[in-house]
Amino acid sequence: MAESVHTARWIRQVGGRGWDTHLFPVEDWGFHPELKEIAVHDLIDNRAPGLGPSIRRVDRCWPIWGAGWVLPKGAYRVWDLTKRWFPLSEKRAWRLARTIRKLRPDLIHSLEFQRGGYLALESRRHLDGDFPPWIVSNWGSDIYLFGRLRDHIEKINAVLSTCDYYACECQRDVELARSFGFKGEVLPVLPNAGGYDIEWLRRLREPGDSSGRRLIVLKGHQNWAGRALVGLRAIELCADVLRGYRVAVYSAAPEVEIAAELLAQSTGLTIEIVRRCSHEDMLRLHGQARVSIGLSISDAISTSLLEAMIMGSFPIQSDTSCANEWVVCGETAILVHPDDPRGVARALRRAVTDDALVDRAAEINAQVTAERLDRSVIQPQVIATYEKIAAKGEKQRKA
């Protein structure tokens, strides 16, 4: 998932240490602009856009031919010939296996199960078990949701019975992994997006008490998990107390954009769609908001929840996440059912009308995030974990 901000931010934690770090994309969906100081593999064309100057580019020919295509033209033609001569080269798992065989890394880390974990599992079969120590990270719905779907149960069991280390961002998902038969080592429970520079982020917050803010922020996902339309319905039910407020919808699905425009017309509320923006601008948005709403049928912590907490916005979050490991419902956030617009509306009405609630929550959440989310707290644990696993693997190879 090379296009994911979570991937980029996780990798950033180990940058600048002189480690030889490699990224094998699970899909050809582009690259996140924050990716830095890493070798990116499996490129058809080394001139692929979106990669910064600190990125080392490695094309698909390298693990097969032992060298990449260096000429400015002809990469696609060479790849077509390679597929003809090596039919297995069309399979991404086979290419990953060849890459692992050539690199012989100290460890493999799959970021997420359904794409990263399943791919690594398949590549392992091509290597006849000659596989480095393997970490698999659960990115939220990987087991909690997909572990209840029959097409995934066997695959999840296979990953968890094979990998050596398991990482996740909430205690709920530790217990779930154990219930699926994981017998390896559980790594420290840490946010999948890494830590934050809390002191710097606080400077992006709107000055004054959170109760003085007049913005409601809604995550606009409407898909297999997201329930933004439920959030819009709740906003409609609270229209009488939202006069004078703005509503900002970010990451809005097309149907959410349509529903938001119609809602603005029918209620007279000011509703704006936030187009693609930088991560800093997204944080500033939470820093201007009195309330941040995120609804989905499955999640782990939810990065948007953590960012709302950092930026002083009162979170209304679905109870299908692990938010209860970070907040106290009714005190520092309100947890709701993702498919209950009236329940969400009750939570929103309370958050809009109870100044003491949102101000006290902002104080407590600021303390919690400083103690548990600051980069100075998270980064050393990540580095120590990698160093320990690499050292253990080296010791076992020499034994």
Coordinates of C-alpha atoms in Angstrom, one line a residue:
M1 CA 0.0 0.0 0.0
A2 CA 2.6 2.4 -1.2
E3 CA 0.0 5.1 -1.7
S4 CA -1.1 5.1 1.9
V5 CA -0.1 8.0 4.3
H6 CA 0.1 5.4 7.1
T7 CA 2.8 3.5 5.2
A8 CA 4.7 6.7 4.6
R9 CA 4.5 7.8 8.2
W10 CA 5.4 4.4 9.6
I11 CA 8.5 4.3 7.4
R12 CA 9.5 7.8 8.3
Q13 CA 10.0 6.6 11.9
V14 CA 13.0 4.6 10.9
G15 CA 14.5 7.1 8.4
G16 CA 17.9 8.7 8.9
R17 CA 19.4 5.7 10.7
G18 CA 21.3 4.2 7.8
W19 CA 19.1 1.2 7.6
D20 CA 18.8 -0.5 4.2
T21 CA 15.0 -0.3 3.9
H22 CA 13.0 -1.7 1.0
L23 CA 9.3 -1.3 0.0
F24 CA 7.5 -3.8 -2.2
P25 CA 4.2 -2.3 -3.3
V26 CA 1.2 -4.7 -3.2
E27 CA -0.6 -2.8 -6.0
D28 CA 0.2 -0.4 -8.8
W29 CA -1.8 2.5 -7.3
G30 CA 1.0 5.1 -7.1
F31 CA 3.0 6.4 -4.2
H32 CA 2.4 8.7 -1.3
P33 CA 4.3 11.9 -1.7
E34 CA 5.7 11.6 1.9
L35 CA 7.6 8.4 1.1
K36 CA 11.3 9.1 1.7
E37 CA 14.7 7.4 2.2
I38 CA 13.7 3.9 0.9
A39 CA 14.1 1.6 -2.1
V40 CA 10.9 1.1 -3.9
H41 CA 10.7 -2.2 -5.9
D42 CA 8.6 -3.7 -8.7
L43 CA 8.4 -0.7 -10.9
I44 CA 7.7 -1.3 -14.5
D45 CA 9.4 1.9 -15.4
N46 CA 12.0 3.6 -13.2
R47 CA 10.7 7.0 -14.4
A48 CA 7.4 6.4 -12.5
P49 CA 6.1 9.8 -11.3
G50 CA 5.4 10.6 -7.6
L51 CA 8.7 9.4 -6.2
G52 CA 11.0 12.0 -4.6
P53 CA 14.8 12.3 -5.0
S54 CA 15.6 10.3 -1.9
I55 CA 13.9 7.2 -3.3
R56 CA 15.9 4.4 -4.9
R57 CA 14.0 2.9 -7.8
V58 CA 14.2 -0.8 -8.6
D59 CA 12.3 -2.1 -11.6
R60 CA 10.7 -5.5 -12.1
C61 CA 13.5 -6.9 -14.1
W62 CA 16.0 -6.7 -11.3
P63 CA 15.1 -9.8 -9.3
I64 CA 14.7 -11.8 -12.5
W65 CA 17.7 -10.7 -14.6
G66 CA 19.9 -9.5 -11.8
A67 CA 19.9 -5.9 -13.1
G68 CA 17.4 -3.3 -13.9
W69 CA 16.7 -1.6 -17.2
V70 CA 18.8 1.6 -17.3
L71 CA 18.0 3.0 -20.7
P72 CA 15.4 5.9 -21.0
K73 CA 13.2 3.9 -23.3
G74 CA 12.3 0.3 -23.8
A75 CA 11.2 -0.7 -20.3
Y76 CA 7.7 -1.8 -21.2
R77 CA 9.1 -3.8 -24.2
V78 CA 11.6 -5.6 -22.0
W79 CA 8.9 -6.4 -19.5
D80 CA 6.7 -7.9 -22.2
L81 CA 9.6 -10.1 -23.2
T82 CA 10.3 -11.1 -19.6
K83 CA 6.7 -12.2 -19.1
R84 CA 6.9 -14.3 -22.3
W85 CA 10.2 -16.0 -21.1
F86 CA 9.2 -16.3 -17.5
P87 CA 5.4 -16.8 -17.3
L88 CA 5.5 -16.8 -13.5
S89 CA 6.8 -13.3 -13.5
E90 CA 3.2 -12.0 -14.0
K91 CA 2.5 -13.1 -10.4
R92 CA 3.3 -10.4 -7.9
A93 CA 3.9 -13.0 -5.2
W94 CA 6.5 -14.8 -7.3
R95 CA 8.3 -11.4 -8.0
L96 CA 8.3 -10.7 -4.2
A97 CA 9.8 -14.2 -3.6
R98 CA 12.5 -13.5 -6.1
T99 CA 13.2 -10.1 -4.5
I100 CA 13.4 -11.6 -1.0
R101 CA 15.8 -14.3 -2.3
K102 CA 18.1 -11.7 -3.8
L103 CA 18.0 -9.2 -0.9
R104 CA 18.0 -11.7 2.0
P105 CA 16.6 -9.1 4.4
D106 CA 16.9 -9.4 8.2
L107 CA 13.1 -9.3 8.5
I108 CA 9.9 -8.9 6.5
H109 CA 7.1 -6.6 7.7
S110 CA 3.6 -6.8 6.1
L111 CA 1.7 -3.6 6.6
E112 CA -1.9 -4.9 6.7
F113 CA -3.3 -8.4 6.2
Q114 CA -5.6 -8.5 3.2
R115 CA -3.1 -7.2 0.7
G116 CA 0.3 -7.2 2.4
G117 CA -0.2 -10.3 4.5
Y118 CA -1.8 -12.6 1.9
L119 CA 0.8 -11.6 -0.6
A120 CA 3.7 -12.4 1.7
L121 CA 2.1 -15.7 2.6
E122 CA 1.9 -16.7 -1.0
S123 CA 5.4 -15.6 -1.7
R124 CA 6.6 -17.7 1.2
R125 CA 5.3 -20.8 -0.5
H126 CA 7.5 -20.0 -3.5
L127 CA 10.5 -20.0 -1.2
D128 CA 9.8 -23.4 0.4
G129 CA 9.8 -22.0 3.9
D130 CA 13.2 -20.2 3.6
F131 CA 11.7 -17.0 4.8
P132 CA 13.1 -14.3 7.1
P133 CA 11.5 -13.4 10.5
W134 CA 8.0 -12.1 9.5
I135 CA 6.0 -9.4 11.2
V136 CA 2.4 -8.8 10.2
S137 CA 0.5 -5.6 11.2
N138 CA -3.2 -5.5 11.6
W139 CA -4.5 -2.3 10.2
G140 CA -7.9 -2.2 11.9
S141 CA -10.5 -4.2 10.1
D142 CA -8.2 -7.0 9.0
I143 CA -9.4 -9.5 11.6
Y144 CA -12.3 -7.7 13.4
L145 CA -14.3 -7.5 10.2
F146 CA -12.7 -9.8 7.7
G147 CA -12.3 -12.5 10.3
R148 CA -16.1 -12.9 10.2
L149 CA -16.2 -13.4 6.4
R150 CA -15.9 -16.9 5.1
D151 CA -13.7 -16.0 2.2
H152 CA -11.1 -14.7 4.6
I153 CA -11.2 -16.9 7.6
E154 CA -8.8 -19.6 6.2
K155 CA -6.4 -17.0 4.9
I156 CA -6.2 -15.1 8.2
N157 CA -5.7 -18.4 10.0
A158 CA -2.9 -19.2 7.6
V159 CA -1.1 -15.9 8.1
L160 CA -1.4 -16.0 11.8
S161 CA -0.2 -19.6 12.0
T162 CA 2.8 -18.8 9.9
C163 CA 4.1 -15.3 10.9
D164 CA 6.5 -14.9 13.7
Y165 CA 5.4 -11.6 15.1
Y166 CA 2.1 -9.8 15.3
A167 CA 1.5 -6.0 15.6
C168 CA -1.7 -4.1 16.1
E169 CA -2.9 -0.9 17.6
C170 CA -5.4 -2.0 20.2
Q171 CA -5.8 -4.7 22.8
R172 CA -9.0 -6.0 21.2
D173 CA -7.0 -7.1 18.2
V174 CA -4.5 -8.9 20.4
E175 CA -7.2 -11.1 21.7
L176 CA -8.7 -11.6 18.2
A177 CA -5.3 -12.8 16.9
R178 CA -5.0 -15.3 19.8
S179 CA -8.5 -16.6 19.0
F180 CA -7.4 -17.3 15.5
G181 CA -4.5 -19.4 16.8
F182 CA -1.6 -17.0 16.8
K183 CA 1.2 -18.5 18.9
G184 CA 4.0 -16.1 18.1
E185 CA 5.2 -12.9 19.8
V186 CA 2.8 -10.0 20.1
L187 CA 4.7 -6.7 19.7
P188 CA 4.0 -3.5 21.6
V189 CA 0.5 -2.2 20.9
L190 CA 1.2 1.1 19.0
P191 CA -0.8 3.3 16.5
N192 CA -0.3 2.1 12.9
A193 CA 0.4 5.6 11.7
G194 CA 3.2 6.1 14.2
G195 CA 3.7 9.0 16.6
Y196 CA 3.1 12.8 16.2
D197 CA 5.0 15.9 17.0
I198 CA 2.4 17.0 19.6
E199 CA 4.0 20.3 20.5
W200 CA 4.1 21.4 16.8
L201 CA 0.6 20.3 16.2
R202 CA -0.8 22.3 19.1
R203 CA 0.5 25.4 17.3
L204 CA -1.9 24.6 14.5
R205 CA -4.9 24.6 16.7
E206 CA -7.3 27.6 16.8
P207 CA -6.6 29.6 19.9
G208 CA -9.1 29.6 22.7
D209 CA -11.5 27.1 24.2
S210 CA -12.9 24.3 22.0
S211 CA -16.4 25.4 23.0
G212 CA -15.8 28.7 21.1
R213 CA -15.4 26.9 17.8
R214 CA -18.2 26.8 15.2
L215 CA -17.2 24.0 12.9
I216 CA -18.4 20.4 12.7
V217 CA -16.2 18.0 10.8
L218 CA -17.5 14.8 9.2
K219 CA -15.4 12.0 7.7
G220 CA -17.0 11.4 4.3
H221 CA -16.3 7.7 3.7
Q222 CA -19.4 5.8 2.4
N223 CA -18.4 2.3 1.4
W224 CA -18.1 -1.2 2.7
A225 CA -17.2 0.3 6.1
G226 CA -17.8 4.0 6.1
R227 CA -21.2 5.5 7.1
A228 CA -21.0 9.2 6.3
L229 CA -24.6 9.3 5.1
V230 CA -25.7 8.3 8.7
G231 CA -23.7 11.3 9.9
L232 CA -25.4 13.6 7.4
R233 CA -28.8 12.4 8.6
A234 CA -27.8 13.1 12.2
I235 CA -26.7 16.6 11.2
E236 CA -30.1 17.1 9.6
L237 CA -31.8 16.1 12.8
C238 CA -29.7 18.7 14.7
A239 CA -30.2 21.5 12.2
D240 CA -32.0 23.6 14.8
V241 CA -28.9 23.8 17.1
L242 CA -26.4 24.1 14.2
R243 CA -27.4 27.6 13.0
G244 CA -24.2 29.7 12.9
Y245 CA -22.1 26.6 12.4
R246 CA -20.2 25.4 9.3
V247 CA -20.1 21.7 8.5
A248 CA -17.0 20.4 6.6
V249 CA -17.1 17.0 5.0
Y250 CA -13.7 15.5 4.0
S251 CA -12.8 12.4 1.9
A252 CA -16.4 12.6 0.7
A253 CA -17.7 9.8 -1.6
P254 CA -19.7 11.0 -4.6
E255 CA -23.0 10.0 -3.0
V256 CA -22.0 11.9 0.1
E257 CA -21.3 15.0 -1.9
I258 CA -24.7 14.8 -3.5
A259 CA -26.4 14.2 -0.1
A260 CA -24.5 17.1 1.5
E261 CA -25.5 19.5 -1.2
L262 CA -29.2 18.5 -1.0
L263 CA -29.0 18.8 2.8
A264 CA -27.6 22.3 2.6
Q265 CA -30.5 23.3 0.3
S266 CA -33.2 21.8 2.5
T267 CA -31.9 23.0 5.9
G268 CA -30.0 26.2 5.0
L269 CA -26.9 24.9 6.8
T270 CA -23.5 25.9 5.5
I271 CA -22.0 22.6 4.3
E272 CA -18.7 22.5 2.4
I273 CA -16.8 19.6 0.8
V274 CA -13.1 19.6 1.6
R275 CA -11.2 18.6 -1.5
R276 CA -7.9 16.7 -1.4
C277 CA -5.7 18.6 1.0
S278 CA -2.4 18.1 2.8
H279 CA -2.1 16.2 6.1
E280 CA -1.3 19.5 7.8
D281 CA -4.4 21.1 6.4
M282 CA -6.5 18.2 7.6
L283 CA -5.1 18.6 11.1
R284 CA -5.8 22.3 11.0
L285 CA -9.4 21.4 10.1
H286 CA -9.7 19.3 13.3
G287 CA -8.0 22.2 15.1
Q288 CA -10.8 24.5 14.1
A289 CA -13.6 22.1 14.9
R290 CA -15.8 21.8 17.9
V291 CA -16.8 18.3 17.0
S292 CA -15.3 15.6 14.7
I293 CA -17.6 12.7 13.6
G294 CA -16.2 9.4 12.2
L295 CA -18.6 6.5 11.5
S296 CA -17.8 3.1 10.2
I297 CA -18.9 -0.5 10.9
S298 CA -15.3 -1.5 11.6
D299 CA -12.0 0.1 12.6
A300 CA -9.2 -0.1 15.1
I301 CA -8.3 3.1 16.8
S302 CA -9.1 5.3 13.8
T303 CA -6.4 7.8 13.0
S304 CA -9.0 10.6 12.6
L305 CA -10.1 10.0 16.2
L306 CA -6.6 10.4 17.5
E307 CA -6.1 13.5 15.4
A308 CA -9.3 15.1 16.7
M309 CA -8.1 14.4 20.2
I310 CA -4.8 16.0 19.6
M311 CA -6.4 19.1 18.0
G312 CA -9.0 19.7 20.7
S313 CA -12.1 18.6 18.7
F314 CA -14.7 16.6 20.6
P315 CA -14.9 13.1 19.0
I316 CA -18.1 11.4 18.1
Q317 CA -16.9 7.9 17.0
S318 CA -18.5 4.6 16.1
D319 CA -18.4 2.0 18.9
T320 CA -17.1 -0.6 16.4
S321 CA -13.6 0.9 16.7
C322 CA -11.1 0.6 19.6
A323 CA -11.9 4.1 20.7
N324 CA -12.9 2.9 24.1
E325 CA -9.2 2.1 24.7
W326 CA -8.4 5.9 24.4
V327 CA -11.5 7.7 25.5
V328 CA -14.2 7.5 28.2
C329 CA -17.7 7.6 26.6
G330 CA -19.7 10.6 27.8
E331 CA -16.6 12.3 29.2
T332 CA -13.9 12.7 26.6
A333 CA -15.9 11.5 23.5
I334 CA -19.2 9.9 22.7
L335 CA -19.3 6.4 21.1
V336 CA -22.3 5.6 18.9
H337 CA -23.6 2.9 16.7
P338 CA -22.6 3.6 13.1
D339 CA -26.0 2.8 11.7
D340 CA -28.1 4.8 14.2
P341 CA -28.6 8.4 13.0
R342 CA -30.8 9.3 16.0
G343 CA -28.1 8.1 18.4
V344 CA -25.5 10.1 16.5
A345 CA -27.8 13.1 16.6
R346 CA -28.2 12.8 20.3
A347 CA -24.5 12.8 20.7
L348 CA -24.0 15.7 18.4
R349 CA -26.7 17.8 20.1
R350 CA -25.1 17.2 23.4
A351 CA -21.6 18.1 22.1
V352 CA -22.9 21.3 20.5
T353 CA -24.9 22.5 23.6
D354 CA -22.6 21.4 26.5
D355 CA -19.6 23.8 26.6
A356 CA -18.2 22.3 29.8
L357 CA -18.2 18.8 28.2
V358 CA -16.1 19.7 25.2
D359 CA -13.7 22.0 27.1
R360 CA -13.0 19.4 29.7
A361 CA -12.7 16.7 27.1
A362 CA -10.1 18.8 25.2
E363 CA -8.0 19.1 28.3
I364 CA -8.0 15.4 29.1
N365 CA -7.5 14.3 25.5
A366 CA -4.5 16.7 25.3
Q367 CA -2.9 15.0 28.3
V368 CA -3.7 11.5 27.0
T369 CA -2.2 12.1 23.5
A370 CA 0.9 13.8 24.9
E371 CA 1.6 10.8 27.1
R372 CA 0.7 8.1 24.6
L373 CA 1.0 9.5 21.1
D374 CA 4.0 11.8 21.0
R375 CA 6.7 10.8 18.5
S376 CA 9.3 10.8 21.3
V377 CA 7.2 8.0 23.0
I378 CA 6.4 5.9 19.9
Q379 CA 9.5 6.1 17.7
P380 CA 12.0 4.6 20.2
Q381 CA 9.7 1.6 20.7
V382 CA 9.4 1.0 16.9
I383 CA 13.2 1.2 16.5
A384 CA 13.9 -1.0 19.5
T385 CA 11.4 -3.6 18.2
Y386 CA 13.0 -3.8 14.8
E387 CA 16.5 -4.0 16.3
K388 CA 15.5 -6.8 18.6
I389 CA 13.9 -8.9 15.9
A390 CA 16.8 -8.4 13.5
A391 CA 19.3 -9.3 16.2
K392 CA 17.4 -12.4 17.2
G393 CA 17.2 -13.5 13.5
E394 CA 20.9 -13.0 13.1
K395 CA 21.6 -15.1 16.2
Q396 CA 19.4 -17.9 14.9
R397 CA 21.1 -17.9 11.5
K398 CA 24.5 -18.3 13.1
A399 CA 23.3 -21.1 15.5

